[in-house]
């Protein structure tokens, strides 16, 4: 193939968490996700090296000498969420990047009532930022948006189209 590939749809987003059990409990119990499957642990020290001499985790996820677990959740009808927990390397960062940091990300979820969603998430361990952000009469669709941090520090955006 020499042309541009056809990208069909988004399949999933991924978050790395410090405790996969707590993250599964939060995203299934509070956010209503369903657990589709779990895999691992994958330990680079127990998997034979690749043909080029690199270990499995360096070759596949760009993290040498890693030990990791994976859980795949279905967050909503059109979006999966893959959770990773790395037991190694020991020098992995322990806090998510800020919005201004290269490599940062957030997940935006459409809701019917942004205030009710923020109140619910706050009651379940999330930290709301100031909000709502009002888009009214500009180039973006009219909406109310509100950022919250999940209990693990990941940024979630909630949007209500008005």
PDB file of N, CA and C in Angstrom, residues 23-61:
ATOM      1  N   UNK A  23      -8.073   1.440  39.885  1.00  0.00           N
ATOM      2  CA  UNK A  23      -8.569   2.092  38.666  1.00  0.00           C
ATOM      3  C   UNK A  23      -9.731   1.306  38.066  1.00  0.00           C
ATOM      4  N   UNK A  24      -9.626  -0.012  38.030  1.00  0.00           N
ATOM      5  CA  UNK A  24     -10.744  -0.829  37.534  1.00  0.00           C
ATOM      6  C   UNK A  24     -11.971  -0.596  38.403  1.00  0.00           C
ATOM      7  N   UNK A  25     -11.794  -0.584  39.722  1.00  0.00           N
ATOM      8  CA  UNK A  25     -12.921  -0.374  40.635  1.00  0.00           C
ATOM      9  C   UNK A  25     -13.573   0.986  40.394  1.00  0.00           C
ATOM     10  N   UNK A  26     -12.768   2.040  40.208  1.00  0.00           N
ATOM     11  CA  UNK A  26     -13.330   3.363  39.968  1.00  0.00           C
ATOM     12  C   UNK A  26     -14.062   3.423  38.634  1.00  0.00           C
ATOM     13  N   UNK A  27     -13.397   2.993  37.571  1.00  0.00           N
ATOM     14  CA  UNK A  27     -14.002   3.156  36.248  1.00  0.00           C
ATOM     15  C   UNK A  27     -15.187   2.214  36.029  1.00  0.00           C
ATOM     16  N   UNK A  28     -15.232   1.073  36.681  1.00  0.00           N
ATOM     17  CA  UNK A  28     -16.415   0.218  36.563  1.00  0.00           C
ATOM     18  C   UNK A  28     -17.490   0.633  37.561  1.00  0.00           C
ATOM     19  N   UNK A  29     -17.112   0.880  38.807  1.00  0.00           N
ATOM     20  CA  UNK A  29     -18.087   1.183  39.847  1.00  0.00           C
ATOM     21  C   UNK A  29     -18.670   2.578  39.771  1.00  0.00           C
ATOM     22  N   UNK A  30     -17.850   3.575  39.453  1.00  0.00           N
ATOM     23  CA  UNK A  30     -18.308   4.963  39.441  1.00  0.00           C
ATOM     24  C   UNK A  30     -18.688   5.419  38.037  1.00  0.00           C
ATOM     25  N   UNK A  31     -17.866   5.076  37.058  1.00  0.00           N
ATOM     26  CA  UNK A  31     -18.084   5.567  35.689  1.00  0.00           C
ATOM     27  C   UNK A  31     -18.952   4.627  34.848  1.00  0.00           C
ATOM     28  N   UNK A  32     -19.242   3.427  35.348  1.00  0.00           N
ATOM     29  CA  UNK A  32     -20.130   2.515  34.632  1.00  0.00           C
ATOM     30  C   UNK A  32     -19.472   1.719  33.522  1.00  0.00           C
ATOM     31  N   UNK A  33     -18.141   1.705  33.461  1.00  0.00           N
ATOM     32  CA  UNK A  33     -17.446   0.905  32.451  1.00  0.00           C
ATOM     33  C   UNK A  33     -17.606  -0.579  32.760  1.00  0.00           C
ATOM     34  N   UNK A  34     -17.376  -1.401  31.762  1.00  0.00           N
ATOM     35  CA  UNK A  34     -17.372  -2.843  31.978  1.00  0.00           C
ATOM     36  C   UNK A  34     -15.971  -3.366  31.673  1.00  0.00           C
ATOM     37  N   UNK A  35     -15.541  -4.340  32.449  1.00  0.00           N
ATOM     38  CA  UNK A  35     -14.245  -4.970  32.237  1.00  0.00           C
ATOM     39  C   UNK A  35     -14.392  -6.003  31.127  1.00  0.00           C
ATOM     40  N   UNK A  36     -13.618  -5.810  30.042  1.00  0.00           N
ATOM     41  CA  UNK A  36     -13.673  -6.736  28.913  1.00  0.00           C
ATOM     42  C   UNK A  36     -12.675  -7.880  29.088  1.00  0.00           C
ATOM     43  N   UNK A  37     -11.432  -7.552  29.476  1.00  0.00           N
ATOM     44  CA  UNK A  37     -10.422  -8.585  29.712  1.00  0.00           C
ATOM     45  C   UNK A  37      -9.229  -7.996  30.440  1.00  0.00           C
ATOM     46  N   UNK A  38      -8.394  -8.899  30.953  1.00  0.00           N
ATOM     47  CA  UNK A  38      -7.121  -8.538  31.594  1.00  0.00           C
ATOM     48  C   UNK A  38      -6.029  -9.407  31.000  1.00  0.00           C
ATOM     49  N   UNK A  39      -4.805  -8.847  30.975  1.00  0.00           N
ATOM     50  CA  UNK A  39      -3.651  -9.605  30.482  1.00  0.00           C
ATOM     51  C   UNK A  39      -2.441  -9.280  31.358  1.00  0.00           C
ATOM     52  N   UNK A  40      -1.529 -10.235  31.408  1.00  0.00           N
ATOM     53  CA  UNK A  40      -0.270 -10.025  32.103  1.00  0.00           C
ATOM     54  C   UNK A  40      -0.282 -10.651  33.477  1.00  0.00           C
ATOM     55  N   UNK A  41       0.800 -10.468  34.184  1.00  0.00           N
ATOM     56  CA  UNK A  41       1.858  -9.528  33.872  1.00  0.00           C
ATOM     57  C   UNK A  41       2.773 -10.006  32.732  1.00  0.00           C
ATOM     58  N   UNK A  42       3.281  -9.028  31.984  1.00  0.00           N
ATOM     59  CA  UNK A  42       4.306  -9.259  30.975  1.00  0.00           C
ATOM     60  C   UNK A  42       5.613  -8.764  31.585  1.00  0.00           C
ATOM     61  N   UNK A  43       6.546  -9.657  31.791  1.00  0.00           N
ATOM     62  CA  UNK A  43       7.809  -9.313  32.440  1.00  0.00           C
ATOM     63  C   UNK A  43       8.941  -9.511  31.447  1.00  0.00           C
ATOM     64  N   UNK A  44       9.609  -8.419  31.091  1.00  0.00           N
ATOM     65  CA  UNK A  44      10.695  -8.484  30.110  1.00  0.00           C
ATOM     66  C   UNK A  44      11.777  -9.476  30.513  1.00  0.00           C
ATOM     67  N   UNK A  45      11.945  -9.681  31.799  1.00  0.00           N
ATOM     68  CA  UNK A  45      12.983 -10.596  32.282  1.00  0.00           C
ATOM     69  C   UNK A  45      12.617 -12.064  32.074  1.00  0.00           C
ATOM     70  N   UNK A  46      11.350 -12.330  31.796  1.00  0.00           N
ATOM     71  CA  UNK A  46      10.897 -13.715  31.626  1.00  0.00           C
ATOM     72  C   UNK A  46      10.565 -14.061  30.178  1.00  0.00           C
ATOM     73  N   UNK A  47      10.647 -13.085  29.277  1.00  0.00           N
ATOM     74  CA  UNK A  47      10.303 -13.299  27.869  1.00  0.00           C
ATOM     75  C   UNK A  47      11.600 -13.284  27.064  1.00  0.00           C
ATOM     76  N   UNK A  48      11.810 -14.263  26.187  1.00  0.00           N
ATOM     77  CA  UNK A  48      13.053 -14.268  25.396  1.00  0.00           C
ATOM     78  C   UNK A  48      13.224 -12.970  24.610  1.00  0.00           C
ATOM     79  N   UNK A  49      14.492 -12.517  24.438  1.00  0.00           N
ATOM     80  CA  UNK A  49      14.750 -11.291  23.674  1.00  0.00           C
ATOM     81  C   UNK A  49      14.264 -11.426  22.238  1.00  0.00           C
ATOM     82  N   UNK A  50      14.011 -10.285  21.622  1.00  0.00           N
ATOM     83  CA  UNK A  50      13.603 -10.226  20.226  1.00  0.00           C
ATOM     84  C   UNK A  50      14.820 -10.546  19.351  1.00  0.00           C
ATOM     85  N   UNK A  51      14.594 -10.746  18.071  1.00  0.00           N
ATOM     86  CA  UNK A  51      15.676 -11.076  17.147  1.00  0.00           C
ATOM     87  C   UNK A  51      16.768 -10.032  17.089  1.00  0.00           C
ATOM     88  N   UNK A  52      16.420  -8.762  17.344  1.00  0.00           N
ATOM     89  CA  UNK A  52      17.423  -7.693  17.306  1.00  0.00           C
ATOM     90  C   UNK A  52      18.117  -7.489  18.648  1.00  0.00           C
ATOM     91  N   UNK A  53      17.810  -8.345  19.648  1.00  0.00           N
ATOM     92  CA  UNK A  53      18.464  -8.269  20.951  1.00  0.00           C
ATOM     93  C   UNK A  53      17.712  -7.448  21.979  1.00  0.00           C
ATOM     94  N   UNK A  54      16.747  -6.652  21.542  1.00  0.00           N
ATOM     95  CA  UNK A  54      15.988  -5.867  22.514  1.00  0.00           C
ATOM     96  C   UNK A  54      15.022  -6.773  23.265  1.00  0.00           C
ATOM     97  N   UNK A  55      14.677  -6.349  24.486  1.00  0.00           N
ATOM     98  CA  UNK A  55      13.697  -7.141  25.227  1.00  0.00           C
ATOM     99  C   UNK A  55      12.295  -6.860  24.691  1.00  0.00           C
ATOM    100  N   UNK A  56      11.361  -7.717  25.064  1.00  0.00           N
ATOM    101  CA  UNK A  56       9.993  -7.673  24.542  1.00  0.00           C
ATOM    102  C   UNK A  56       9.338  -6.325  24.813  1.00  0.00           C
ATOM    103  N   UNK A  57       9.467  -5.820  26.047  1.00  0.00           N
ATOM    104  CA  UNK A  57       8.762  -4.576  26.381  1.00  0.00           C
ATOM    105  C   UNK A  57       9.381  -3.373  25.684  1.00  0.00           C
ATOM    106  N   UNK A  58      10.691  -3.355  25.512  1.00  0.00           N
ATOM    107  CA  UNK A  58      11.299  -2.260  24.761  1.00  0.00           C
ATOM    108  C   UNK A  58      10.836  -2.291  23.309  1.00  0.00           C
ATOM    109  N   UNK A  59      10.765  -3.481  22.735  1.00  0.00           N
ATOM    110  CA  UNK A  59      10.352  -3.623  21.341  1.00  0.00           C
ATOM    111  C   UNK A  59       8.894  -3.243  21.119  1.00  0.00           C
ATOM    112  N   UNK A  60       8.036  -3.560  22.070  1.00  0.00           N
ATOM    113  CA  UNK A  60       6.596  -3.374  21.858  1.00  0.00           C
ATOM    114  C   UNK A  60       6.002  -2.117  22.469  1.00  0.00           C
ATOM    115  N   UNK A  61       6.498  -1.676  23.618  1.00  0.00           N
ATOM    116  CA  UNK A  61       5.908  -0.500  24.267  1.00  0.00           C
ATOM    117  C   UNK A  61       6.938   0.582  24.579  1.00  0.00           C
TER     118      UNK A  61
END
